[in-house]
Coordinates of C-alpha atoms and ligand atoms in Angstrom, one line a residue:
M18 CA 2.5 6.9 -26.0
C19 CA 5.7 5.7 -24.2
G20 CA 6.6 2.1 -23.2
I21 CA 6.7 1.0 -19.6
I22 CA 8.1 -2.2 -18.2
G23 CA 8.8 -3.7 -14.7
A24 CA 10.4 -6.9 -13.4
V25 CA 10.7 -8.6 -10.0
T26 CA 13.4 -11.2 -10.5
K27 CA 17.1 -11.8 -10.0
S28 CA 19.2 -9.2 -12.0
A29 CA 15.9 -7.4 -12.9
I30 CA 17.7 -4.9 -15.0
E31 CA 18.3 -7.4 -17.8
P32 CA 14.7 -8.2 -18.7
V33 CA 13.9 -4.5 -18.2
L34 CA 16.6 -3.3 -20.7
E35 CA 15.7 -6.1 -23.1
G36 CA 12.0 -5.2 -22.9
L37 CA 12.8 -1.5 -23.4
G38 CA 14.5 -2.4 -26.6
R39 CA 11.3 -4.1 -27.8
L40 CA 9.2 -1.1 -26.6
E41 CA 11.3 1.6 -28.3
Y42 CA 8.7 1.5 -31.1
R43 CA 6.4 3.4 -28.7
G44 CA 8.8 6.4 -28.4
Y45 CA 12.5 7.0 -28.2
D46 CA 12.9 10.6 -26.9
S47 CA 14.5 9.4 -23.7
S48 CA 14.7 6.3 -21.5
G49 CA 15.3 5.5 -17.9
I50 CA 15.2 2.9 -15.2
S51 CA 14.7 2.8 -11.4
I52 CA 16.0 -0.2 -9.4
L53 CA 15.7 -1.2 -5.8
S54 CA 19.1 -2.1 -4.5
N55 CA 20.4 -2.2 -0.9
N56 CA 17.1 -0.6 0.3
E57 CA 17.5 2.4 -1.9
I58 CA 16.0 3.4 -5.2
Q59 CA 18.6 4.3 -7.8
T60 CA 17.5 6.0 -11.0
I61 CA 19.4 6.4 -14.2
K62 CA 18.1 8.3 -17.2
A63 CA 19.3 9.4 -20.6
E64 CA 18.1 11.7 -23.4
G65 CA 17.6 10.1 -26.8
K66 CA 17.6 6.4 -27.8
L67 CA 18.0 3.5 -25.4
S68 CA 21.6 3.0 -26.5
K69 CA 22.4 6.3 -24.6
L70 CA 21.0 4.8 -21.4
K71 CA 22.9 1.6 -22.0
Q72 CA 26.1 3.6 -22.4
R73 CA 25.4 5.3 -19.0
L74 CA 24.7 2.0 -17.3
S75 CA 28.0 0.5 -18.7
V76 CA 30.0 3.1 -16.8
Q77 CA 27.7 3.1 -13.8
P78 CA 26.5 -0.5 -13.4
I79 CA 23.7 -1.1 -10.9
D80 CA 21.6 -4.2 -10.2
G81 CA 18.8 -5.3 -7.9
D82 CA 15.8 -7.6 -8.0
C83 CA 13.0 -5.0 -8.5
C84 CA 13.2 -2.7 -11.5
I85 CA 11.0 -0.4 -13.6
G86 CA 11.9 1.1 -17.0
H87 CA 10.5 3.6 -19.5
T88 CA 11.0 4.7 -23.0
R89 CA 9.4 8.1 -23.8
W90 CA 7.5 9.9 -26.5
A91 CA 7.3 13.4 -25.2
T92 CA 3.9 15.0 -24.7
H93 CA 4.3 17.4 -21.7
G94 CA 7.8 18.8 -21.5
R95 CA 10.7 18.7 -23.9
A96 CA 12.7 15.6 -24.6
N97 CA 15.5 15.9 -22.0
V98 CA 16.9 14.0 -19.0
T99 CA 14.9 16.0 -16.5
N100 CA 11.6 15.1 -18.1
A101 CA 12.7 11.5 -18.7
H102 CA 11.0 8.9 -16.6
P103 CA 11.0 7.3 -14.0
H104 CA 10.0 10.3 -11.8
Q105 CA 10.8 9.9 -8.1
C106 CA 9.6 11.5 -4.9
G107 CA 11.0 10.2 -1.7
Q108 CA 10.7 6.5 -1.6
V109 CA 8.4 6.3 -4.6
S110 CA 9.4 6.0 -8.3
V111 CA 7.0 5.9 -11.2
V112 CA 6.9 5.2 -14.9
H113 CA 3.8 6.4 -16.8
N114 CA 2.3 5.9 -20.2
G115 CA -0.7 8.2 -20.9
I116 CA -1.7 11.8 -20.1
I117 CA -2.8 13.2 -16.7
E118 CA -5.2 15.9 -17.9
N119 CA -5.7 17.6 -14.5
Y120 CA -2.0 17.6 -13.6
L121 CA -1.8 21.4 -13.4
N122 CA -4.4 21.6 -10.6
L123 CA -2.8 18.7 -8.8
K124 CA 0.6 20.2 -9.1
Q125 CA -0.6 23.5 -7.6
Q126 CA -2.1 21.7 -4.7
L127 CA 1.1 19.7 -4.1
I128 CA 3.2 22.8 -4.3
Q129 CA 1.0 24.4 -1.6
W130 CA 1.6 21.2 0.5
G131 CA 5.4 21.9 0.1
H132 CA 6.4 19.6 -2.7
H133 CA 9.1 20.7 -5.2
F134 CA 8.9 19.6 -8.8
N135 CA 11.9 19.0 -11.1
S136 CA 10.2 18.3 -14.5
S137 CA 7.6 19.9 -16.7
T138 CA 5.8 16.6 -17.2
D139 CA 2.3 15.7 -16.2
S140 CA 3.5 12.4 -14.8
E141 CA 5.6 13.8 -11.9
V142 CA 2.5 14.6 -9.9
I143 CA 1.9 10.8 -9.4
P144 CA 4.9 9.9 -7.2
H145 CA 4.4 13.1 -5.3
L146 CA 0.8 12.3 -4.6
I147 CA 1.6 8.7 -3.5
N148 CA 4.4 10.0 -1.3
H149 CA 2.1 12.5 0.2
Y150 CA -0.3 9.8 1.3
L151 CA 2.5 7.5 2.5
A152 CA 3.7 10.3 4.7
Q153 CA 0.2 10.3 6.2
K154 CA 0.9 6.7 7.3
M155 CA -1.4 5.1 4.7
R156 CA -0.4 1.6 3.7
Q157 CA 1.2 1.3 0.3
E158 CA -1.9 0.0 -1.6
E159 CA -4.1 2.6 0.2
A160 CA -1.7 5.5 -0.7
I161 CA -1.6 4.4 -4.4
E162 CA -5.4 4.1 -4.7
K163 CA -6.0 7.4 -3.0
A164 CA -3.5 9.1 -5.4
I165 CA -5.0 7.3 -8.4
S166 CA -8.6 8.4 -7.4
Q167 CA -7.5 12.0 -8.1
L168 CA -6.1 11.5 -11.6
K169 CA -8.1 12.4 -14.7
G170 CA -6.9 11.1 -18.0
S171 CA -5.2 7.9 -19.1
Y172 CA -2.4 6.0 -17.5
A173 CA -0.6 2.7 -17.2
L174 CA 1.8 2.9 -14.3
G175 CA 4.7 1.0 -12.9
I176 CA 5.3 2.0 -9.2
L177 CA 8.3 1.1 -7.1
I178 CA 8.1 1.7 -3.4
N179 CA 11.1 1.3 -1.1
G180 CA 9.7 -0.3 2.0
A181 CA 9.8 -3.3 4.2
S182 CA 9.5 -5.6 1.2
N183 CA 10.3 -5.1 -2.4
N184 CA 7.1 -4.5 -4.2
L185 CA 6.2 -3.4 -7.6
Y186 CA 2.7 -2.1 -8.3
A187 CA 0.9 -1.8 -11.7
I188 CA -2.4 -0.1 -12.5
K189 CA -4.0 1.3 -15.6
Q190 CA -6.8 3.3 -17.0
D191 CA -7.4 3.5 -20.8
S192 CA -3.7 2.7 -21.5
P193 CA -2.4 -0.8 -22.3
L194 CA -0.9 -3.0 -19.6
V195 CA 0.0 -6.6 -19.3
I196 CA 1.1 -8.6 -16.3
S197 CA 3.1 -11.8 -16.7
Q198 CA 4.1 -14.7 -14.5
G199 CA 7.3 -16.5 -15.5
N200 CA 9.2 -19.4 -14.1
S201 CA 11.7 -17.1 -12.4
G202 CA 9.9 -13.8 -12.0
A203 CA 7.0 -11.5 -12.3
Y204 CA 6.7 -8.8 -15.0
M205 CA 4.5 -5.9 -16.2
A206 CA 4.8 -4.1 -19.5
S207 CA 2.9 -2.0 -22.0
D208 CA 2.5 -5.0 -24.3
A209 CA 3.2 -8.7 -24.4
M210 CA 5.8 -8.4 -27.1
A211 CA 8.1 -6.6 -24.6
L212 CA 8.1 -9.6 -22.3
G213 CA 11.0 -11.9 -22.7
A214 CA 11.2 -15.7 -22.9
D215 CA 10.2 -16.1 -19.2
S216 CA 6.7 -15.0 -19.8
G217 CA 4.5 -18.0 -20.7
K218 CA 1.4 -16.7 -18.9
V219 CA -0.2 -13.2 -19.1
Y220 CA -3.0 -11.3 -17.6
Y221 CA -4.6 -8.1 -18.8
P222 CA -5.8 -6.1 -15.8
K223 CA -9.1 -4.2 -15.9
D224 CA -9.1 -0.4 -15.5
N225 CA -8.1 0.6 -12.0
E226 CA -7.4 -2.9 -10.8
L227 CA -4.3 -2.6 -8.6
I228 CA -1.8 -5.4 -9.1
K229 CA 1.0 -6.1 -6.6
L230 CA 4.0 -8.0 -7.8
N231 CA 6.8 -9.3 -5.6
A232 CA 9.1 -12.3 -5.4
N233 CA 6.5 -14.6 -3.9
E234 CA 3.3 -13.7 -5.7
I235 CA 1.3 -11.6 -8.1
K236 CA -2.1 -10.5 -6.7
S237 CA -4.9 -8.2 -7.6
C238 CA -5.5 -6.1 -4.5
S239 CA -7.9 -3.3 -5.3
R240 CA -9.6 -1.7 -2.2
S241 CA -7.9 -4.2 0.0
I242 CA -9.7 -7.1 -1.5
N243 CA -7.2 -9.7 -2.7
K244 CA -8.3 -11.6 -5.8
K245 CA -6.6 -14.6 -7.5
I246 CA -5.4 -13.8 -11.0
H247 CA -6.3 -16.2 -13.9
F248 CA -3.5 -16.1 -16.4
I249 CA -3.8 -17.1 -20.0
N250 CA -1.2 -18.3 -22.4
N251 CA 0.9 -15.6 -24.0
K252 CA 0.2 -15.8 -27.7
Q253 CA 2.6 -13.0 -28.6
C254 CA 5.9 -13.7 -30.2
T255 CA 8.7 -13.1 -27.7
K256 CA 11.5 -13.9 -30.0
I257 CA 13.8 -11.0 -30.8
V258 CA 13.3 -10.0 -34.4
S259 CA 16.4 -9.2 -36.3
K260 CA 16.8 -7.2 -39.5
G261 CA 19.0 -9.9 -41.1
D262 CA 21.1 -8.7 -44.0
H263 CA 18.9 -5.6 -44.5
S264 CA 20.0 -2.1 -43.9
S265 CA 16.9 -1.3 -41.8
F266 CA 13.8 -3.0 -40.5
M267 CA 11.8 -1.0 -42.9
E268 CA 13.7 -2.4 -45.9
K269 CA 13.4 -5.9 -44.5
E270 CA 9.6 -5.4 -44.0
I271 CA 9.2 -4.1 -47.5
F272 CA 10.9 -7.1 -49.1
E273 CA 9.1 -9.5 -46.7
Q274 CA 5.8 -8.6 -48.3
V275 CA 6.1 -11.1 -51.1
D276 CA 6.3 -14.1 -48.8
L277 CA 3.6 -12.8 -46.6
L278 CA 1.3 -12.3 -49.5
K279 CA 2.2 -15.7 -50.9
R280 CA 1.2 -17.2 -47.5
L281 CA -2.1 -15.3 -47.4
S282 CA -3.0 -16.2 -51.0
V283 CA -2.2 -19.9 -50.7
N284 CA -5.4 -20.6 -48.9
N285 CA -7.4 -18.5 -51.1
H286 CA -10.7 -19.6 -49.7
T287 CA -12.6 -16.9 -48.0
S288 CA -14.6 -19.2 -45.6
E289 CA -12.8 -18.0 -42.4
Y290 CA -14.6 -14.7 -43.0
S291 CA -18.0 -16.4 -43.4
I292 CA -18.6 -15.9 -39.6
I293 CA -19.7 -12.4 -40.7
N294 CA -23.2 -12.3 -42.1
F295 CA -22.6 -9.8 -44.9
K296 CA -25.9 -10.7 -46.6
D297 CA -28.1 -8.8 -44.1
L298 CA -25.8 -5.9 -43.5
N299 CA -27.2 -2.4 -44.2
K300 CA -23.8 -0.7 -44.0
I301 CA -20.2 -1.1 -43.1
T302 CA -18.2 1.7 -41.4
I303 CA -14.5 1.4 -41.3
I304 CA -12.6 3.4 -38.8
A305 CA -8.8 3.8 -38.5
C306 CA -5.9 6.2 -38.4
G307 CA -2.9 6.9 -40.6
T308 CA -1.9 4.1 -42.9
S309 CA -4.6 1.9 -41.6
Y310 CA -7.1 4.6 -42.7
Y311 CA -5.7 4.4 -46.2
A312 CA -6.2 0.6 -46.2
A313 CA -9.8 1.4 -45.2
S314 CA -10.2 3.7 -48.2
V315 CA -9.2 1.0 -50.6
A316 CA -11.4 -1.5 -48.9
K317 CA -14.4 0.9 -49.3
S318 CA -14.0 0.7 -53.1
W319 CA -13.7 -3.1 -53.0
F320 CA -16.8 -3.7 -50.8
E321 CA -18.9 -1.2 -52.9
K322 CA -17.7 -2.5 -56.3
Y323 CA -17.7 -6.2 -55.7
A324 CA -20.3 -6.7 -53.0
N325 CA -22.6 -3.7 -53.4
I326 CA -22.5 -2.8 -49.7
S327 CA -22.6 0.9 -48.7
V328 CA -19.3 1.7 -46.9
E329 CA -18.5 4.8 -44.9
I330 CA -14.9 5.4 -43.7
D331 CA -13.8 7.6 -41.0
I332 CA -10.7 8.8 -39.2
A333 CA -10.9 7.5 -35.6
S334 CA -10.1 10.9 -34.0
E335 CA -13.0 12.5 -36.0
Y336 CA -15.5 9.6 -35.6
R337 CA -15.2 9.6 -31.8
Y338 CA -16.3 13.2 -31.4
R339 CA -18.7 13.4 -34.3
S340 CA -21.8 11.7 -32.8
P341 CA -22.0 9.4 -35.9
I342 CA -25.3 7.6 -36.5
V343 CA -25.0 3.8 -36.0
M344 CA -27.7 1.9 -38.1
D345 CA -29.4 -1.4 -37.4
N346 CA -27.4 -4.2 -38.9
E347 CA -24.3 -2.1 -39.2
L348 CA -20.8 -3.6 -39.0
A349 CA -18.1 -1.3 -37.7
I350 CA -14.6 -2.4 -38.6
F351 CA -11.6 -1.1 -36.6
V352 CA -8.3 -1.4 -38.4
S353 CA -5.1 -1.1 -36.4
Q354 CA -1.7 -2.6 -36.8
S355 CA -0.9 -2.2 -33.1
G356 CA -4.5 -2.7 -31.9
E357 CA -3.7 0.0 -29.3
T358 CA -4.2 3.3 -31.1
A359 CA -6.1 5.4 -28.5
D360 CA -8.4 7.2 -31.0
T361 CA -9.4 3.9 -32.7
L362 CA -10.0 2.2 -29.3
A363 CA -12.2 5.2 -28.2
A364 CA -14.1 5.0 -31.5
L365 CA -14.6 1.3 -31.0
R366 CA -16.0 1.9 -27.5
Y367 CA -18.4 4.5 -28.9
A368 CA -19.7 2.1 -31.7
K369 CA -20.2 -0.6 -29.1
S370 CA -22.2 1.8 -26.9
K371 CA -24.4 2.4 -29.9
K372 CA -24.9 -1.4 -30.4
A373 CA -22.9 -1.8 -33.6
Q374 CA -21.4 -5.2 -34.3
T375 CA -17.7 -4.6 -34.1
L376 CA -14.8 -6.3 -35.9
A377 CA -11.1 -5.7 -35.3
L378 CA -8.6 -6.1 -38.1
V379 CA -5.3 -6.1 -36.2
N380 CA -1.7 -7.4 -36.3
V381 CA -1.4 -7.8 -32.6
V382 CA -4.0 -10.4 -31.6
N383 CA -3.9 -9.8 -27.8
S384 CA -4.3 -6.0 -28.2
S385 CA -6.9 -3.9 -26.5
I386 CA -8.9 -3.4 -29.8
A387 CA -8.9 -7.1 -30.5
R388 CA -10.0 -8.0 -27.0
E389 CA -12.8 -5.5 -26.9
S390 CA -14.3 -6.3 -30.4
N391 CA -17.0 -8.8 -31.1
F392 CA -14.9 -10.4 -33.9
T393 CA -11.2 -10.3 -34.6
F394 CA -9.4 -11.0 -37.8
E395 CA -5.6 -11.2 -37.8
I396 CA -3.6 -9.8 -40.7
Y397 CA -0.6 -12.1 -40.1
A398 CA 2.1 -9.6 -40.9
G399 CA 4.3 -10.6 -38.0
P400 CA 6.0 -8.0 -35.8
E401 CA 6.4 -4.7 -37.7
I402 CA 9.3 -2.8 -36.2
G403 CA 9.8 0.1 -38.6
V404 CA 7.7 3.0 -37.4
A405 CA 6.6 3.6 -41.0
S406 CA 4.0 0.9 -41.7
T407 CA 4.6 -1.1 -44.9
K408 CA 3.9 -4.8 -44.6
A409 CA 1.0 -4.3 -42.2
F410 CA -0.7 -2.1 -44.9
T411 CA -0.5 -4.8 -47.7
C412 CA -1.6 -7.5 -45.3
Q413 CA -4.6 -5.3 -44.2
L414 CA -5.4 -4.9 -47.9
A415 CA -5.1 -8.7 -48.4
I416 CA -7.6 -9.5 -45.7
F417 CA -10.0 -6.8 -46.8
Y418 CA -9.8 -8.2 -50.4
K419 CA -10.7 -11.7 -49.0
M420 CA -13.5 -10.2 -47.0
A421 CA -14.9 -8.3 -49.9
L422 CA -15.0 -11.5 -52.0
E423 CA -16.7 -13.4 -49.2
A424 CA -19.2 -10.5 -49.0
A425 CA -19.7 -10.7 -52.8
K426 CA -20.3 -14.4 -52.6
Q427 CA -22.9 -14.1 -49.8
R428 CA -24.7 -11.3 -51.5
S429 CA -24.6 -13.1 -54.9
F430 CA -23.6 -9.8 -56.5
L431 CA -21.0 -11.2 -59.0
K432 CA -21.2 -14.0 -61.4
E433 CA -19.2 -17.2 -60.5
T434 CA -16.7 -16.5 -63.3
E435 CA -16.2 -12.9 -62.1
L436 CA -15.6 -14.1 -58.5
A437 CA -13.2 -16.8 -59.8
D438 CA -11.2 -14.1 -61.8
L439 CA -10.9 -11.9 -58.7
S440 CA -9.7 -14.8 -56.6
N441 CA -7.2 -15.7 -59.3
N442 CA -5.9 -12.1 -59.3
F443 CA -5.1 -12.5 -55.7
V444 CA -3.0 -15.6 -56.3
Q445 CA -1.0 -13.7 -58.9
L446 CA -0.4 -10.7 -56.7
P447 CA 2.8 -11.7 -54.8
Y448 CA 4.5 -12.8 -58.1
I449 CA 3.9 -9.4 -59.7
M450 CA 5.0 -7.7 -56.5
E451 CA 8.2 -9.8 -56.5
K452 CA 9.0 -8.6 -60.1
I453 CA 8.6 -5.0 -59.0
L454 CA 10.9 -5.4 -56.0
Q455 CA 13.5 -6.9 -58.3
R456 CA 13.7 -3.6 -60.1
C457 CA 14.3 -1.6 -56.9
S458 CA 17.5 -0.1 -58.2
A459 CA 15.4 2.0 -60.7
M460 CA 13.6 3.4 -57.7
K461 CA 16.9 4.4 -56.1
K462 CA 17.6 6.6 -59.1
M463 CA 14.2 8.3 -58.9
A464 CA 14.7 8.8 -55.1
K465 CA 18.0 10.4 -55.7
K466 CA 16.5 13.0 -58.0
L467 CA 13.4 13.6 -56.0
S468 CA 15.2 14.1 -52.7
N469 CA 16.6 17.4 -54.1
Y470 CA 13.2 18.9 -53.6
K471 CA 11.6 20.3 -50.5
N472 CA 7.9 19.7 -51.5
I473 CA 6.1 17.3 -53.7
L474 CA 2.5 16.6 -54.8
F475 CA 1.3 13.0 -55.3
L476 CA -1.6 12.3 -57.6
G477 CA -3.8 9.2 -58.1
R478 CA -7.3 8.4 -59.3
G479 CA -10.0 6.0 -58.1
M480 CA -8.6 3.2 -55.9
L481 CA -5.2 4.7 -56.3
T482 CA -6.0 8.0 -54.6
P483 CA -5.5 6.3 -51.2
I484 CA -2.2 4.9 -52.5
A485 CA -1.0 8.4 -53.5
Q486 CA -2.0 9.4 -49.9
E487 CA -0.1 6.5 -48.4
G488 CA 2.9 7.3 -50.6
A489 CA 2.9 10.9 -49.5
L490 CA 2.6 9.9 -45.9
K491 CA 5.5 7.4 -46.2
L492 CA 7.7 10.0 -47.8
K493 CA 7.1 12.8 -45.2
E494 CA 7.3 10.4 -42.3
I495 CA 10.8 9.2 -42.9
S496 CA 12.5 11.7 -45.3
Y497 CA 10.8 14.9 -43.9
I498 CA 10.1 16.0 -47.5
H499 CA 6.8 17.8 -47.5
A500 CA 4.4 15.7 -49.5
E501 CA 0.7 16.0 -50.1
A502 CA -1.6 13.8 -52.1
Y503 CA -4.7 14.6 -54.1
A504 CA -7.2 12.8 -56.3
A505 CA -5.9 13.9 -59.7
G506 CA -9.2 15.4 -60.7
E507 CA -9.0 17.9 -57.8
L508 CA -5.7 19.4 -59.0
K509 CA -7.5 22.0 -61.1
H510 CA -9.7 23.0 -58.1
G511 CA -6.8 24.6 -56.2
P512 CA -3.5 22.8 -55.8
I513 CA -2.5 23.6 -59.4
A514 CA -1.7 27.1 -58.2
L515 CA 1.3 25.6 -56.4
L516 CA 2.9 24.3 -59.6
D517 CA 6.2 25.7 -60.8
E518 CA 9.8 24.4 -61.5
Q519 CA 10.3 23.8 -57.7
M520 CA 7.1 21.8 -57.1
P521 CA 7.4 18.3 -58.6
V522 CA 4.4 16.1 -59.1
L523 CA 4.4 12.3 -58.8
V524 CA 1.6 10.5 -60.5
I525 CA 0.6 6.9 -60.2
A526 CA -0.7 6.1 -63.7
P527 CA -1.1 2.3 -64.3
K528 CA -3.1 1.0 -67.2
N529 CA -6.7 1.0 -66.1
T530 CA -10.1 2.5 -67.0
L531 CA -8.9 5.9 -65.8
T532 CA -5.6 6.1 -67.7
D533 CA -6.8 8.5 -70.4
K534 CA -8.3 10.9 -67.8
L535 CA -5.1 10.8 -65.8
L536 CA -3.1 11.6 -68.9
S537 CA -5.0 14.9 -69.2
N538 CA -4.1 15.7 -65.6
I539 CA -0.5 14.9 -66.4
K540 CA -0.6 17.2 -69.4
E541 CA -1.9 20.0 -67.1
V542 CA 1.1 19.5 -64.9
Q543 CA 3.5 19.5 -67.7
A544 CA 2.1 22.8 -69.1
R545 CA 3.0 24.5 -65.8
N546 CA 6.7 23.4 -66.0
A547 CA 6.4 21.3 -62.8
P548 CA 8.9 18.4 -62.8
L549 CA 7.1 15.2 -63.3
F550 CA 7.7 11.7 -61.8
I551 CA 5.6 8.9 -63.0
I552 CA 5.0 5.4 -61.7
G553 CA 2.9 4.0 -64.5
D554 CA 2.2 2.2 -67.7
K555 CA 4.7 2.3 -70.5
S556 CA 2.1 3.9 -72.8
I557 CA 2.4 7.1 -70.8
K558 CA 5.9 7.5 -72.1
E559 CA 4.6 7.8 -75.6
H560 CA 2.9 11.0 -74.7
I561 CA 5.2 12.5 -72.2
N562 CA 9.0 12.9 -72.5
L563 CA 10.5 11.6 -69.3
Q564 CA 14.1 10.6 -68.3
D565 CA 14.9 7.2 -66.9
D566 CA 15.1 8.5 -63.4
E567 CA 11.6 10.1 -63.7
F568 CA 9.7 7.1 -64.8
F569 CA 9.1 3.7 -63.1
E570 CA 7.3 1.2 -65.3
L571 CA 4.4 -0.8 -63.9
P572 CA 3.5 -3.9 -65.8
L573 CA 0.0 -4.8 -66.8
I574 CA -1.7 -5.5 -63.5
P575 CA -5.3 -6.7 -63.0
E576 CA -7.3 -3.7 -61.9
S577 CA -8.7 -5.2 -58.7
I578 CA -5.2 -5.7 -57.2
L579 CA -3.6 -2.5 -58.5
P580 CA -3.6 -0.7 -55.1
V581 CA -1.7 -3.6 -53.4
I582 CA 1.0 -3.6 -56.1
S583 CA 1.2 0.2 -56.7
V584 CA 2.1 0.9 -53.1
I585 CA 5.4 -1.0 -53.4
P586 CA 7.2 1.6 -55.5
M587 CA 5.9 4.2 -53.2
Q588 CA 7.4 2.5 -50.2
L589 CA 10.7 2.0 -52.0
L590 CA 10.7 5.7 -53.0
A591 CA 10.2 6.8 -49.4
L592 CA 12.9 4.4 -48.1
Y593 CA 15.5 5.4 -50.7
S594 CA 14.8 9.2 -50.5
A595 CA 15.2 9.0 -46.7
Q596 CA 18.4 7.0 -47.1
T597 CA 19.8 9.5 -49.7
L598 CA 19.1 12.2 -47.1
G599 CA 20.8 10.2 -44.4
K600 CA 17.7 9.9 -42.2
N601 CA 17.1 7.1 -39.6
V602 CA 14.3 5.3 -41.5
D603 CA 13.3 3.0 -38.6
Q604 CA 12.9 5.6 -36.0
P605 CA 11.9 8.9 -37.6
R606 CA 11.8 12.0 -35.4
N607 CA 8.7 12.8 -33.3
L608 CA 6.9 9.5 -34.3
A609 CA 6.1 6.4 -32.4
K610 CA 4.8 3.1 -33.6
S611 CA 1.8 2.8 -31.3
V612 CA -0.1 6.0 -30.6
T613 CA -1.7 5.4 -27.3
V614 CA -2.5 9.0 -26.5
E615 CA -5.3 11.2 -28.0
Ligands
M6R27 O1 -1.4 0.8 -35.1 P1 -2.3 1.6 -36.0 O2 -2.5 0.9 -37.4 O3 -3.6 1.9 -35.4 O4 -1.6 2.9 -36.3 C1 -2.2 4.0 -37.0 C2 -1.2 5.0 -37.4 O5 -0.7 5.6 -36.2 C3 -0.1 4.5 -38.3 O6 -0.6 3.9 -39.4 C4 0.9 5.6 -38.6 O7 0.3 6.5 -39.5 C5 2.2 5.0 -39.3 N1 3.3 5.7 -38.7 C6 2.2 5.1 -40.7 O8 3.4 4.7 -41.3

């Protein structure tokens, strides 16, 4: 993953540090900058969060007008200062996002040529290679292109070369990169959100298009052919997002969901989705990772139940290597908050190569997945900063719900009155959600009790199985409590062997057509002395004796919108459990917001 940024402007360190703050969602194992000052490259790095780097810079201030920066999510080599970027060799300093797959061979070759390496990263071979070709008297562009031609893998690079003029170069393959022209400078970054206010115009370079940025111009200069760059307006929000009165971005984003859903339900017409011809579709395939995959699982039930369309769902990292069959008239939907997830992007490219119609459901509209798909639908969640996805999930569900209703309409599968009821449920949704959030203190009590355990099983049924999975994912991501989820009917096929006094089970048991079946599963758990936690209908309490901190009541909720509502207590439970355990909920260990490596 990692975030990279570069600036050619007066006091270039300022936009670079500001941008690194916005890129920290891509990794925060270490950070560093290189700056050209007085004809010399100075590099400062620090292990851990960006605040550590800022501390170092406050005691050792440096400045210049050409700067690159990096925030790291470790792949090759431990998270320490030596492995932090930028990596430098002679007059060349490089920041890299991606993975160089053939770095061991290249390193061996460079060592034979007399180079010495400091880090265990794959990235360090890049400045060494460029430096090697510069030493052979190649021009800067030539040396970079010669070096790049030997790399296998993915990369977005910012390259500083100390030479006659201050130049910053940028080049990419399969990793995101944006170039920007502002009023007072030129910039490059992993994404447009990282660019500050001086970034009205942006350009997304093609793979292996070398971009040269300096004080006078930005030019595309691959293979010595200079091309003019056509910038487009930057649609991305460049305002700094604050967490307001909330204790964390995650908390803010959980509570923001009511307003977002109100906004999405006001215009409860589905016509904007009518550009898709659902009538003639043979099949929909939905591909995603992590939380976005669980949104796809819920969407499958909606499309099948309300529109009678056959839906397959797949995890992107599996789909891309599975040789899946793409049918005639198949719509392949790629769900991604960031729009940059490497596995999802690769799966999209596969589906396109097999002539599927492709649709991106994204939060970041300028993202690679959005740009490469035939159609793009935005989820309108606004910037999601917490690494654990919350509001993006409910907004993905909201758009899927609208799409399923549009599909139902086009395929005339439901009666008018049924369709009207389903639309009406969507309008009620944010108000029910609001009432649940108002009872968040009850969830704090449950979290306090649950956080005493090391492991937990989550159970759900039907459309709530993906919600149990999402709840388990949230809990493990930020509290580090080991949580796994099952369709409740699967319990007896194996996981029941785990149950004892130390293995609590959390069940989502609202009032719906499967409540009685679920009650039998709950009884099975109780009979094995496993501690029970229930998020469910009050009738459950008539059958099972539970204390107040073991039960969170769900009101009567229309069945169609149950998944969107039931995830809220799950998000709160994860948040409060992590807080009880004193964890950093916005930046959990080992994770990054945008997973741009395989
Ligand atoms: O940006 P994407 O939606 O493609 O990201 C997919 C997953 O990496 C993401 O949902 C991840 O699982 C989150 N950390 C979940 O909270």
